[in-house]
Every structure is written in C-alpha cells, then in structure tokens.
C-alpha cells in the first residue's frame, strides 16, 4: 500500500510511502495524478477543493482550504488552515456502543496489603522539595547494591517543586506527590523532606489517607545528623520488608492502562492510534480500564468523545474538561490552537483538527464512563478521560498518578523518555521501529504491510500482559524513569 483513503467521505488521501510527482493514485473508480512529490504521511487532494471549502479526513473536517486546491495537489500547512474557534456550546447527542464482555485473562502481579495491584516491586524515593534532589539521588545510587529477592529497582523521582508555590500550583504538587507515594507499583517508598518547605512531610500526610508504616518511611533531612546514611538504612528496611513478596495470578480486569501519543506523524491516526484504540476495547471487554489524556489534542475531535459519554453528567464533565482547558490558554494570553508542533508538521499533520482526530483514535469505541481532574485517581472501570496538557512527560506522569500501571505511548518520530511506570513505545511506521530499536517496543507500522489492525491489537494486548508480568520495556532496560508535575501560576 502506497496510499490510503481513510473514510469514504474524505476528499484527501494519505501517502503511506513517499510519492513522486506524476504518480497515479487510483481509489475505486477515480484516479488522480500527483502534481508534486508527496512525503510519507502527507495528504493528496483527490478532487478540486475551492478556497474556504472543508478538507475532509477521517470522515471529518480537519480545516479549511486557504486557496484553490487542484486534484493531485499536496495538501498541507501552505494551503490549509484550522477551522476551530474559541469556547463552544455543545449538545448531548449520545451514540453509545456497549463493549461485549469477553473471556477473562490474567497476568502475574503483586497484590498489596491494601488490596491494590502493582506490576512492579520497586522502592521509590520521593523528595517533597527540589532542595533534596541530590540527597535522593545519592541514596538511590548507594542503595541499588542492597537490592535482593523480588525487589526490582530503587528509583529516586526528582522534581523542582514543593516550595515557593501558591494556590492550585501548590495543590497540584501535593496531590501528585501523594499519588506517587500511594502508587501500587512501589512496594516501598521513602518520602524524603527537607523540613522547612511548604509541602513538608506533616502537610503531605494529610493527603495520604491510611499509611502502612511497613511500606512508607519518612525522613526529614534537617532533623538527622547524616541524611544519606539514615536514608540508606530506611531503604534497606523497606527492601527487607518486600524482598520475599511474590508475583501471583491476577485478573486483567484489575489492569489500568494510560494512553498517550507524542512525536506524531501522518500515520499516527492510521496505524498506532487505532491499534491502541482496539487494544482499549479488548481490555475493557475483559473488565479492565484505560485512561485518555492530552486535552489540547482533543480540540476539534471533542464531540466524538462527548457523544460516547455514558450519561448527561459525564457529558457535562467532558464539556467542562474542554472549555476549562481553553480558558487556561486564554487566561495566559496564549493561542488556543498553537498546535501541531514542527515535528508533527514535518510528519504530515497540518492542523490541530488533523492531529486531534488522529489522537482520539486511541480511545477506541467504548463509552466514556468518567472524567478525572488532574491528580485524581480512577474510580470507575472502563474508558476514562483525564485533565492534563499534551506535554509528553507531564501527561505520562499524570496518567501514572491517576492509577495507570503502564503507559502506552505511540510515536511516529520516536522519543526515549519514560515515566514513573513502564512506558511502552509503539512506532507508527516500520522505518522508525527499525532505526530506533533501542526505543521502540512494538511496531504498528506492520498494519500497512502484512498484519491487520485486529491481529496487531491482540499482539499488543499479549505484550501488555507480559509487561504487567515483569517483562521490561526498552526505557526500563535503559534505566530511564522520568517524572514531571504540571506547573501553574506564580513562583515565589
């Protein structure tokens, strides 16, 4: 396949491989000849499109023609513009599809004392404030030699926050740090404070709920003579507490998977994202849960999510999710539609609608059961939406903090980053999968070569169960563990 028309109503097709000027494109009974070279992932007009007329892809408008476009022309940023406006009013017109239950499957995970399930048995060191980042990293380096039994790693998750913050900004940090401390992928946690910071340990304890003192240890650096030696001693105690814990068979209905894309290209909405969407439907059919975020990359495709909301209350929460994020842009005097990125454009994505319609393919076809605020943990099984920006590190961290055991990250251009939980990279094309085998865990590009979407979605589901059972993803093998909090407002 060298090109594809995604939907019967589209007036453009997408080059799956680079096309030369003068190449004939035949779809059904109609043919056009390319008027210029067309890079892979980019669009070709299938008919004459007048200035101001809709450009249709995925069966939906992705923008307006800035000028007359001839059949066979390259359709991209030079001749297409966004059609999106600012705040919108929406009507609830439900189109809900029930996902049929399928036979349950299982993975080998860790059952925690509070009943929660983890897919890793790690020791996490969580600084309450950036002032003690170096101390956390020093403890991590020395404590790795103490790893034994089923303990898989000791990881310090450093960040620059925890003090000099106000209002919602400070609240974000406290919620996310509490989510980290409570995350079941950590068998043990050392909370490392300085002592004089705003988000100090006594304050954080109010956000934690019931504390298992065998699992969570606290250290205030200003109150001990040697914080590194004391920290190492506490980590050793945590390791001893969980070293004998074993993986046990756990039903896949307890899995929570986050879904994210970044470094997208023109194939993201054709291969990787639809495969992840099919995966989401498979997991939900087995009683599991998925979380979709990147709110700015829902703009232009939000109505497709709204019509899948399970009820009016969930619809209203989705409307608020979209419009509140638009107001976030406006309140900071920023353009709402300053998207896609230069890399997205180079890969063939022309407008935010183009990007969003591809991005939301990751949600599959299941109904939306809930909408989560930033830092809120999942309560309802099924497909959830989460408030978070599109930034890769911030959004992936947000997914983990809402309860995701694993993050699926689709990419057309590649990235080595990680998150606090296993971050499984899915390439949209085989070129990337072959060129960056040290980054990529799964090749969705085969969908346009030798495998169907259903086959690849089932392969991905099996791989996720393997990762949940202990198989390391490429970023884990490389030792990468990133953590980023959503910054807002004033710094003192």
CSV table of C-alpha atoms in Angstrom, one decimal:
chain,number,residue,atom,x,y,z
A,1,UNK,CA,0.0,0.0,0.0
A,2,UNK,CA,1.4,3.4,-1.0
A,3,UNK,CA,-1.6,5.5,-0.1
A,4,UNK,CA,-4.9,5.2,1.7
A,5,UNK,CA,-8.3,7.0,1.8
A,6,UNK,CA,-9.4,6.6,5.4
A,7,UNK,CA,-13.1,7.3,5.1
A,8,UNK,CA,-15.4,7.1,2.0
A,9,UNK,CA,-16.3,10.8,2.5
A,10,UNK,CA,-12.7,12.1,2.6
A,11,UNK,CA,-11.5,14.4,-0.2
A,12,UNK,CA,-7.9,13.7,0.6
A,13,UNK,CA,-5.8,10.5,0.8
A,14,UNK,CA,-2.6,9.9,2.8
A,15,UNK,CA,0.7,8.8,1.3
A,16,UNK,CA,1.8,5.8,3.2
A,17,UNK,CA,5.1,5.9,1.3
A,18,UNK,CA,6.7,8.8,-0.4
A,19,UNK,CA,5.1,9.5,-3.8
A,20,UNK,CA,6.9,11.1,-6.8
A,21,UNK,CA,5.3,13.8,-8.9
A,22,UNK,CA,3.3,12.3,-11.8
A,23,UNK,CA,2.3,9.1,-9.9
A,24,UNK,CA,-1.2,7.9,-10.5
A,25,UNK,CA,-3.4,7.3,-7.5
A,26,UNK,CA,-6.4,5.1,-8.1
A,27,UNK,CA,-9.1,4.7,-5.5
A,28,UNK,CA,-12.3,2.9,-6.6
A,29,UNK,CA,-13.3,4.2,-10.0
A,30,UNK,CA,-11.5,7.5,-9.6
A,31,UNK,CA,-7.9,8.4,-10.3
A,32,UNK,CA,-5.7,11.5,-9.8
A,33,UNK,CA,-2.1,12.2,-10.7
A,34,UNK,CA,0.2,13.8,-8.1
A,35,UNK,CA,1.3,17.4,-9.1
A,36,UNK,CA,4.4,17.3,-6.9
A,37,UNK,CA,6.4,15.0,-4.7
A,38,UNK,CA,4.4,13.9,-1.6
A,39,UNK,CA,6.3,12.9,1.5
A,40,UNK,CA,5.1,9.8,3.5
A,41,UNK,CA,2.4,10.7,5.9
A,42,UNK,CA,1.3,13.8,3.9
A,43,UNK,CA,-2.1,14.3,2.2
A,44,UNK,CA,-3.0,14.5,-1.5
A,45,UNK,CA,-6.2,16.2,-2.8
A,46,UNK,CA,-8.5,13.6,-4.5
A,47,UNK,CA,-10.6,16.3,-6.1
A,48,UNK,CA,-10.6,20.1,-6.8
A,49,UNK,CA,-11.3,21.9,-3.5
A,50,UNK,CA,-12.2,25.6,-3.6
A,51,UNK,CA,-10.8,28.3,-1.3
A,52,UNK,CA,-12.8,28.2,2.0
A,53,UNK,CA,-14.1,24.7,1.5
A,54,UNK,CA,-13.7,21.9,4.0
A,55,UNK,CA,-10.8,19.5,3.9
A,56,UNK,CA,-12.2,16.1,5.0
A,57,UNK,CA,-10.1,13.3,6.6
A,58,UNK,CA,-11.2,10.5,8.9
A,59,UNK,CA,-14.7,11.5,7.7
A,60,UNK,CA,-14.5,14.8,9.5
A,61,UNK,CA,-13.3,18.3,8.7
A,62,UNK,CA,-9.6,18.9,9.5
A,63,UNK,CA,-9.6,22.5,8.3
A,64,UNK,CA,-10.4,24.9,5.5
A,65,UNK,CA,-8.6,25.4,2.2
A,66,UNK,CA,-6.7,28.7,2.2
A,67,UNK,CA,-6.7,28.8,-1.6
A,68,UNK,CA,-8.0,26.8,-4.5
A,69,UNK,CA,-6.5,23.3,-4.4
A,70,UNK,CA,-6.3,21.1,-7.5
A,71,UNK,CA,-6.8,17.4,-7.6
A,72,UNK,CA,-3.4,15.8,-7.1
A,73,UNK,CA,-2.0,18.8,-5.1
A,74,UNK,CA,-0.1,18.4,-1.9
A,75,UNK,CA,-2.4,19.4,1.0
A,76,UNK,CA,-0.6,20.8,4.0
A,77,UNK,CA,0.1,23.9,6.0
A,78,UNK,CA,0.7,26.0,3.0
A,79,UNK,CA,-2.9,25.7,1.7
A,80,UNK,CA,-5.0,24.6,4.8
A,81,UNK,CA,-5.9,26.4,8.0
A,82,UNK,CA,-7.7,25.5,11.2
A,83,UNK,CA,-11.5,26.0,11.3
A,84,UNK,CA,-11.6,25.9,15.1
A,85,UNK,CA,-13.0,28.7,17.2
A,86,UNK,CA,-12.8,29.5,20.9
A,87,UNK,CA,-15.3,28.4,23.5
A,88,UNK,CA,-18.2,26.4,22.1
A,89,UNK,CA,-21.6,25.2,23.2
A,90,UNK,CA,-22.4,21.5,22.8
A,91,UNK,CA,-25.5,19.3,22.8
A,92,UNK,CA,-25.6,15.9,24.2
A,93,UNK,CA,-26.5,13.5,21.4
A,94,UNK,CA,-25.4,10.1,22.7
A,95,UNK,CA,-24.1,7.4,20.3
A,96,UNK,CA,-23.1,4.8,22.8
A,97,UNK,CA,-21.7,1.4,21.9
A,98,UNK,CA,-21.6,-1.3,24.6
A,99,UNK,CA,-18.5,-3.4,24.6
A,100,UNK,CA,-19.4,-7.0,24.9
A,101,UNK,CA,-17.7,-9.0,27.7
A,102,UNK,CA,-15.1,-11.5,26.5
A,103,UNK,CA,-13.3,-14.3,28.3
A,104,UNK,CA,-11.1,-13.0,31.1
A,105,UNK,CA,-7.3,-13.3,31.0
A,106,UNK,CA,-4.7,-12.8,33.7
A,107,UNK,CA,-1.2,-11.5,34.4
A,108,UNK,CA,1.4,-12.1,37.2
A,109,UNK,CA,1.4,-9.1,39.5
A,110,UNK,CA,1.9,-8.1,43.1
A,111,UNK,CA,-1.1,-7.9,45.5
A,112,UNK,CA,-0.5,-5.2,48.1
A,113,UNK,CA,-1.7,-5.3,51.7
A,114,UNK,CA,-4.4,-2.7,50.9
A,115,UNK,CA,-5.8,-4.9,48.1
A,116,UNK,CA,-4.4,-2.8,45.3
A,117,UNK,CA,-2.3,-4.4,42.5
A,118,UNK,CA,1.2,-3.5,41.2
A,119,UNK,CA,3.0,-4.6,38.1
A,120,UNK,CA,6.5,-3.8,39.6
A,121,UNK,CA,8.0,-4.3,43.0
A,122,UNK,CA,10.2,-1.2,43.3
A,123,UNK,CA,11.5,1.1,46.0
A,124,UNK,CA,10.7,4.7,45.2
A,125,UNK,CA,12.4,7.7,46.8
A,126,UNK,CA,10.1,10.7,46.7
A,127,UNK,CA,11.5,14.2,47.5
A,128,UNK,CA,9.0,16.6,48.9
A,129,UNK,CA,11.0,19.5,47.6
A,130,UNK,CA,13.7,20.1,44.9
A,131,UNK,CA,16.2,21.1,47.6
A,132,UNK,CA,16.8,17.4,48.5
A,133,UNK,CA,17.0,16.1,44.9
A,134,UNK,CA,20.8,15.4,45.2
A,135,UNK,CA,20.3,13.6,48.5
A,136,UNK,CA,17.6,11.4,46.9
A,137,UNK,CA,19.9,10.5,44.0
A,138,UNK,CA,22.8,9.8,46.3
A,139,UNK,CA,20.6,7.4,48.4
A,140,UNK,CA,19.4,5.8,45.1
A,141,UNK,CA,23.0,5.2,43.9
A,142,UNK,CA,24.2,3.5,47.1
A,143,UNK,CA,21.0,1.6,47.8
A,144,UNK,CA,21.0,-0.2,44.5
A,145,UNK,CA,23.6,-2.6,45.9
A,146,UNK,CA,21.1,-3.7,48.5
A,147,UNK,CA,18.5,-5.0,46.0
A,148,UNK,CA,17.6,-8.6,46.6
A,149,UNK,CA,14.7,-11.1,46.3
A,150,UNK,CA,11.8,-9.8,44.2
A,151,UNK,CA,12.8,-6.2,44.6
A,152,UNK,CA,13.4,-4.9,41.0
A,153,UNK,CA,14.9,-1.4,41.5
A,154,UNK,CA,15.5,1.6,43.7
A,155,UNK,CA,14.5,4.8,41.9
A,156,UNK,CA,14.6,8.5,43.0
A,157,UNK,CA,12.0,10.7,41.3
A,158,UNK,CA,13.4,14.2,41.5
A,159,UNK,CA,11.5,17.4,40.6
A,160,UNK,CA,12.0,21.2,41.2
A,161,UNK,CA,8.8,21.8,43.2
A,162,UNK,CA,7.4,21.6,46.8
A,163,UNK,CA,8.2,25.1,47.9
A,164,UNK,CA,7.7,28.7,46.7
A,165,UNK,CA,4.3,27.7,45.2
A,166,UNK,CA,0.8,29.1,45.7
A,167,UNK,CA,-2.8,28.1,45.2
A,168,UNK,CA,-3.6,25.5,42.6
A,169,UNK,CA,0.1,25.2,41.7
A,170,UNK,CA,1.0,24.1,45.2
A,171,UNK,CA,-2.1,21.9,45.4
A,172,UNK,CA,-1.1,20.1,42.1
A,173,UNK,CA,2.3,19.2,43.6
A,174,UNK,CA,0.8,17.9,46.9
A,175,UNK,CA,-1.8,15.7,45.0
A,176,UNK,CA,0.8,14.3,42.7
A,177,UNK,CA,3.3,13.5,45.4
A,178,UNK,CA,0.6,11.8,47.4
A,179,UNK,CA,-0.4,9.8,44.3
A,180,UNK,CA,3.2,8.8,43.9
A,181,UNK,CA,3.5,7.6,47.5
A,182,UNK,CA,0.3,5.6,47.2
A,183,UNK,CA,1.0,4.0,43.8
A,184,UNK,CA,1.0,0.2,44.0
A,185,UNK,CA,3.9,-0.2,41.6
A,186,UNK,CA,6.0,0.8,44.5
A,187,UNK,CA,6.4,-1.9,47.1
A,188,UNK,CA,8.1,0.5,49.4
A,189,UNK,CA,8.5,4.3,49.5
A,190,UNK,CA,11.0,6.7,51.2
A,191,UNK,CA,9.5,10.2,51.5
A,192,UNK,CA,12.5,12.5,51.8
A,193,UNK,CA,11.8,16.0,53.1
A,194,UNK,CA,14.0,19.0,53.9
A,195,UNK,CA,11.9,20.3,56.8
A,196,UNK,CA,11.1,23.9,56.1
A,197,UNK,CA,9.3,23.6,52.7
A,198,UNK,CA,5.7,24.4,52.1
A,199,UNK,CA,4.8,20.8,51.1
A,200,UNK,CA,6.5,19.3,54.0
A,201,UNK,CA,6.0,15.8,55.4
A,202,UNK,CA,3.4,16.7,58.0
A,203,UNK,CA,1.4,18.5,55.4
A,204,UNK,CA,1.7,15.6,52.9
A,205,UNK,CA,0.5,13.1,55.5
A,206,UNK,CA,-2.9,14.8,55.4
A,207,UNK,CA,-3.2,13.9,51.6
A,208,UNK,CA,-2.1,10.2,52.0
A,209,UNK,CA,-5.0,8.6,53.9
A,210,UNK,CA,-4.1,5.5,55.9
A,211,UNK,CA,-0.4,5.0,56.0
A,212,UNK,CA,1.2,1.5,56.0
A,213,UNK,CA,4.3,2.1,58.1
A,214,UNK,CA,6.0,-1.0,56.9
A,215,UNK,CA,5.6,0.3,53.3
A,216,UNK,CA,6.2,4.0,53.7
A,217,UNK,CA,9.1,5.6,55.6
A,218,UNK,CA,9.6,9.3,56.2
A,219,UNK,CA,12.9,11.2,56.6
A,220,UNK,CA,13.2,15.0,57.4
A,221,UNK,CA,16.8,15.8,56.5
A,222,UNK,CA,17.1,18.8,58.9
A,223,UNK,CA,16.4,16.6,61.8
A,224,UNK,CA,19.1,14.0,61.4
A,225,UNK,CA,22.9,14.2,61.5
A,226,UNK,CA,23.6,12.2,58.3
A,227,UNK,CA,20.6,12.2,56.0
A,228,UNK,CA,22.2,9.9,53.4
A,229,UNK,CA,23.2,7.2,55.8
A,230,UNK,CA,19.8,7.4,57.5
A,231,UNK,CA,18.1,7.2,54.2
A,232,UNK,CA,20.1,4.2,53.1
A,233,UNK,CA,19.2,2.5,56.4
A,234,UNK,CA,15.5,3.2,55.8
A,235,UNK,CA,15.6,1.9,52.2
A,236,UNK,CA,17.3,-1.3,53.4
A,237,UNK,CA,14.5,-1.8,55.8
A,238,UNK,CA,11.9,-1.3,53.0
A,239,UNK,CA,13.8,-3.8,50.8
A,240,UNK,CA,13.8,-6.4,53.6
A,241,UNK,CA,10.1,-5.9,54.1
A,242,UNK,CA,9.2,-6.7,50.5
A,243,UNK,CA,12.0,-8.9,49.2
A,244,UNK,CA,10.0,-12.1,49.8
A,245,UNK,CA,6.8,-10.9,48.0
A,246,UNK,CA,5.9,-13.0,45.0
A,247,UNK,CA,4.0,-12.4,41.8
A,248,UNK,CA,0.6,-14.0,41.8
A,249,UNK,CA,-2.0,-14.5,39.1
A,250,UNK,CA,-4.3,-11.5,38.9
A,251,UNK,CA,-7.3,-11.0,36.6
A,252,UNK,CA,-6.7,-8.5,33.7
A,253,UNK,CA,-9.8,-6.7,34.9
A,254,UNK,CA,-7.6,-5.0,37.5
A,255,UNK,CA,-5.3,-3.5,34.9
A,256,UNK,CA,-5.3,0.2,34.3
A,257,UNK,CA,-3.5,1.4,31.2
A,258,UNK,CA,-2.8,5.0,30.2
A,259,UNK,CA,-2.8,6.1,26.6
A,260,UNK,CA,-0.6,8.9,25.1
A,261,UNK,CA,0.9,9.9,21.9
A,262,UNK,CA,3.9,12.2,21.0
A,263,UNK,CA,6.1,13.0,18.1
A,264,UNK,CA,3.1,12.1,16.0
A,265,UNK,CA,3.2,11.8,12.2
A,266,UNK,CA,0.7,11.4,9.4
A,267,UNK,CA,0.5,7.6,10.1
A,268,UNK,CA,-0.3,8.0,13.8
A,269,UNK,CA,-4.1,8.1,13.2
A,270,UNK,CA,-3.9,5.3,10.6
A,271,UNK,CA,-1.8,2.7,12.4
A,272,UNK,CA,-0.7,3.0,16.0
A,273,UNK,CA,-3.5,5.0,17.5
A,274,UNK,CA,-6.3,2.9,16.0
A,275,UNK,CA,-4.4,-0.2,17.2
A,276,UNK,CA,-4.3,1.2,20.7
A,277,UNK,CA,-8.0,2.0,20.4
A,278,UNK,CA,-8.7,-1.6,19.6
A,279,UNK,CA,-6.5,-2.7,22.5
A,280,UNK,CA,-8.5,-0.4,24.8
A,281,UNK,CA,-11.7,-2.1,23.7
A,282,UNK,CA,-10.2,-5.5,24.3
A,283,UNK,CA,-9.1,-4.6,27.8
A,284,UNK,CA,-12.4,-3.1,28.6
A,285,UNK,CA,-14.2,-6.2,27.3
A,286,UNK,CA,-12.3,-8.1,30.0
A,287,UNK,CA,-13.3,-5.7,32.7
A,288,UNK,CA,-10.2,-3.5,32.7
A,289,UNK,CA,-9.7,0.2,32.4
A,290,UNK,CA,-8.0,2.8,30.2
A,291,UNK,CA,-7.3,6.5,30.6
A,292,UNK,CA,-7.0,9.0,27.7
A,293,UNK,CA,-5.5,12.4,28.3
A,294,UNK,CA,-3.9,15.3,26.3
A,295,UNK,CA,-6.9,17.7,26.4
A,296,UNK,CA,-5.5,20.2,23.9
A,297,UNK,CA,-5.2,17.4,21.5
A,298,UNK,CA,-8.9,16.6,21.8
A,299,UNK,CA,-9.8,20.1,20.4
A,300,UNK,CA,-11.6,19.5,17.1
A,301,UNK,CA,-12.5,15.9,17.9
A,302,UNK,CA,-14.2,16.5,21.3
A,303,UNK,CA,-17.7,15.9,20.0
A,304,UNK,CA,-16.7,12.4,19.1
A,305,UNK,CA,-15.9,11.8,22.7
A,306,UNK,CA,-18.9,13.7,24.0
A,307,UNK,CA,-21.4,11.6,22.1
A,308,UNK,CA,-19.9,8.5,23.7
A,309,UNK,CA,-20.4,9.7,27.3
A,310,UNK,CA,-22.4,7.2,29.4
A,311,UNK,CA,-24.9,9.9,30.7
A,312,UNK,CA,-25.5,13.6,30.7
A,313,UNK,CA,-23.5,14.2,33.9
A,314,UNK,CA,-20.4,12.6,32.2
A,315,UNK,CA,-21.1,14.7,29.1
A,316,UNK,CA,-21.2,17.9,31.2
A,317,UNK,CA,-17.9,17.0,32.8
A,318,UNK,CA,-16.4,16.5,29.3
A,319,UNK,CA,-17.7,19.9,28.2
A,320,UNK,CA,-16.1,21.4,31.3
A,321,UNK,CA,-12.9,19.5,30.6
A,322,UNK,CA,-12.6,21.0,27.1
A,323,UNK,CA,-13.7,24.6,27.8
A,324,UNK,CA,-11.8,24.9,31.1
A,325,UNK,CA,-8.6,24.0,29.2
A,326,UNK,CA,-9.4,26.5,26.6
A,327,UNK,CA,-9.8,29.1,29.3
A,328,UNK,CA,-6.4,28.1,30.7
A,329,UNK,CA,-4.9,29.1,27.4
A,330,UNK,CA,-6.9,32.4,27.2
A,331,UNK,CA,-6.1,33.4,30.8
A,332,UNK,CA,-2.5,33.2,30.0
A,333,UNK,CA,-2.9,35.2,26.8
A,334,UNK,CA,-1.9,32.2,24.6
A,335,UNK,CA,-3.4,31.0,21.3
A,336,UNK,CA,-5.6,28.0,21.9
A,337,UNK,CA,-4.7,26.4,18.6
A,338,UNK,CA,-0.9,26.8,18.7
A,339,UNK,CA,-0.5,23.2,17.6
A,340,UNK,CA,0.7,20.9,15.9
A,341,UNK,CA,4.5,21.0,16.6
A,342,UNK,CA,7.2,21.4,14.0
A,343,UNK,CA,7.8,17.7,14.1
A,344,UNK,CA,4.1,16.9,13.7
A,345,UNK,CA,4.0,19.1,10.6
A,346,UNK,CA,7.1,17.5,9.1
A,347,UNK,CA,5.4,14.2,9.6
A,348,UNK,CA,2.3,15.3,7.7
A,349,UNK,CA,-0.1,16.7,10.3
A,350,UNK,CA,-1.4,20.1,9.1
A,351,UNK,CA,-3.9,21.4,11.7
A,352,UNK,CA,-5.0,20.7,15.3
A,353,UNK,CA,-8.1,19.1,14.0
A,354,UNK,CA,-5.9,16.7,11.9
A,355,UNK,CA,-3.9,15.9,15.0
A,356,UNK,CA,-6.9,15.6,17.3
A,357,UNK,CA,-8.9,13.3,15.1
A,358,UNK,CA,-5.8,11.0,14.9
A,359,UNK,CA,-5.1,11.4,18.6
A,360,UNK,CA,-8.5,10.4,19.8
A,361,UNK,CA,-8.4,7.2,17.8
A,362,UNK,CA,-6.6,5.8,20.9
A,363,UNK,CA,-10.0,5.8,22.8
A,364,UNK,CA,-11.4,3.0,20.7
A,365,UNK,CA,-15.2,2.7,20.6
A,366,UNK,CA,-16.1,2.2,24.3
A,367,UNK,CA,-18.4,4.6,26.2
A,368,UNK,CA,-16.7,7.3,28.4
A,369,UNK,CA,-17.5,6.4,32.0
A,370,UNK,CA,-15.8,9.2,33.9
A,371,UNK,CA,-13.8,12.4,33.6
A,372,UNK,CA,-10.9,12.8,36.1
A,373,UNK,CA,-9.4,16.1,37.3
A,374,UNK,CA,-5.6,16.4,37.4
A,375,UNK,CA,-4.2,14.2,40.2
A,376,UNK,CA,-7.5,12.4,40.7
A,377,UNK,CA,-7.3,8.6,40.8
A,378,UNK,CA,-9.5,6.3,38.7
A,379,UNK,CA,-12.7,5.2,40.4
A,380,UNK,CA,-14.9,3.8,37.6
A,381,UNK,CA,-13.8,0.9,35.4
A,382,UNK,CA,-13.8,1.4,31.7
A,383,UNK,CA,-12.7,4.3,29.5
A,384,UNK,CA,-11.8,7.5,31.5
A,385,UNK,CA,-10.8,11.0,30.3
A,386,UNK,CA,-8.1,12.9,32.3
A,387,UNK,CA,-7.4,16.6,32.5
A,388,UNK,CA,-3.7,17.1,31.6
A,389,UNK,CA,-1.8,19.0,28.9
A,390,UNK,CA,-0.2,17.3,25.9
A,391,UNK,CA,3.4,17.6,27.1
A,392,UNK,CA,4.8,14.1,27.0
A,393,UNK,CA,6.5,14.0,30.4
A,394,UNK,CA,3.7,15.9,32.2
A,395,UNK,CA,0.9,13.9,30.6
A,396,UNK,CA,2.5,10.5,31.0
A,397,UNK,CA,3.2,11.3,34.7
A,398,UNK,CA,-0.4,12.4,35.1
A,399,UNK,CA,-1.7,9.1,33.7
A,400,UNK,CA,0.5,7.1,36.1
A,401,UNK,CA,-0.7,9.3,39.0
A,402,UNK,CA,-4.3,8.6,38.1
A,403,UNK,CA,-3.6,4.9,38.6
A,404,UNK,CA,-2.2,3.6,35.3
A,405,UNK,CA,0.1,0.6,35.8
A,406,UNK,CA,1.6,1.0,32.3
A,407,UNK,CA,1.5,3.8,29.7
A,408,UNK,CA,1.2,3.1,26.0
A,409,UNK,CA,2.9,5.8,24.0
A,410,UNK,CA,2.5,5.9,20.3
A,411,UNK,CA,5.0,7.9,18.2
A,412,UNK,CA,5.9,8.5,14.6
A,413,UNK,CA,9.2,10.2,15.1
A,414,UNK,CA,10.5,8.5,18.3
A,415,UNK,CA,11.4,9.5,21.8
A,416,UNK,CA,13.5,7.9,24.6
A,417,UNK,CA,11.6,9.4,27.6
A,418,UNK,CA,9.9,7.3,30.3
A,419,UNK,CA,7.5,7.9,33.2
A,420,UNK,CA,7.1,6.6,36.7
A,421,UNK,CA,5.5,3.4,35.3
A,422,UNK,CA,6.6,1.1,32.4
A,423,UNK,CA,6.2,3.3,29.2
A,424,UNK,CA,5.7,1.0,26.2
A,425,UNK,CA,6.7,2.8,22.9
A,426,UNK,CA,4.7,2.0,19.8
A,427,UNK,CA,6.0,3.1,16.4
A,428,UNK,CA,3.6,4.2,13.7
A,429,UNK,CA,5.9,3.1,11.0
A,430,UNK,CA,8.5,0.3,10.3
A,431,UNK,CA,11.2,2.8,9.4
A,432,UNK,CA,11.2,4.1,13.0
A,433,UNK,CA,10.9,0.7,14.6
A,434,UNK,CA,14.0,-0.5,12.7
A,435,UNK,CA,16.0,2.7,13.1
A,436,UNK,CA,15.4,3.1,16.9
A,437,UNK,CA,15.1,-0.4,18.2
A,438,UNK,CA,16.5,0.7,21.5
A,439,UNK,CA,13.5,3.0,22.0
A,440,UNK,CA,10.6,1.1,20.3
A,441,UNK,CA,8.8,-1.9,21.9
A,442,UNK,CA,6.1,-2.5,19.3
A,443,UNK,CA,5.8,-1.9,15.6
A,444,UNK,CA,2.3,-0.8,14.5
A,445,UNK,CA,3.7,0.0,11.0
A,446,UNK,CA,3.0,-3.6,10.1
A,447,UNK,CA,-0.6,-2.6,9.7
A,448,UNK,CA,0.1,-1.2,6.3
A,449,UNK,CA,2.4,-4.2,5.4
A,450,UNK,CA,1.4,-7.6,6.5
A,451,UNK,CA,-0.9,-7.6,9.5
A,452,UNK,CA,-4.5,-6.4,10.3
A,453,UNK,CA,-5.5,-4.0,13.0
A,454,UNK,CA,-7.2,-6.8,14.9
A,455,UNK,CA,-4.1,-9.0,14.8
A,456,UNK,CA,-1.8,-6.2,16.0
A,457,UNK,CA,-4.2,-5.2,18.7
A,458,UNK,CA,-4.3,-8.7,20.0
A,459,UNK,CA,-0.5,-8.9,19.8
A,460,UNK,CA,-0.3,-5.6,21.8
A,461,UNK,CA,-2.7,-7.0,24.4
A,462,UNK,CA,-0.4,-10.0,24.9
A,463,UNK,CA,2.6,-7.8,25.1
A,464,UNK,CA,0.9,-5.6,27.8
A,465,UNK,CA,0.2,-8.7,29.8
A,466,UNK,CA,3.8,-9.7,29.6
A,467,UNK,CA,5.0,-6.3,30.7
A,468,UNK,CA,2.5,-6.4,33.6
A,469,UNK,CA,4.0,-9.8,34.5
A,470,UNK,CA,7.5,-8.3,34.7
A,471,UNK,CA,8.9,-8.0,31.1
A,472,UNK,CA,11.0,-4.8,30.9
A,473,UNK,CA,10.2,-2.2,28.3
A,474,UNK,CA,13.1,-0.5,26.4
A,475,UNK,CA,13.1,2.6,28.6
A,476,UNK,CA,13.3,0.5,31.7
A,477,UNK,CA,16.2,-1.5,30.3
A,478,UNK,CA,18.0,1.8,29.6
A,479,UNK,CA,17.3,2.9,33.2
A,480,UNK,CA,15.1,5.8,32.3
A,481,UNK,CA,12.5,6.9,34.9
A,482,UNK,CA,11.0,10.4,34.3
A,483,UNK,CA,8.7,12.4,36.5
A,484,UNK,CA,7.1,15.8,35.7
A,485,UNK,CA,4.4,17.9,37.6
A,486,UNK,CA,2.1,20.3,35.8
A,487,UNK,CA,3.3,23.8,36.7
A,488,UNK,CA,0.8,26.6,37.1
A,489,UNK,CA,0.8,30.2,38.3
A,490,UNK,CA,3.3,32.2,40.3
A,491,UNK,CA,6.6,31.0,41.8
A,492,UNK,CA,7.5,33.0,44.9
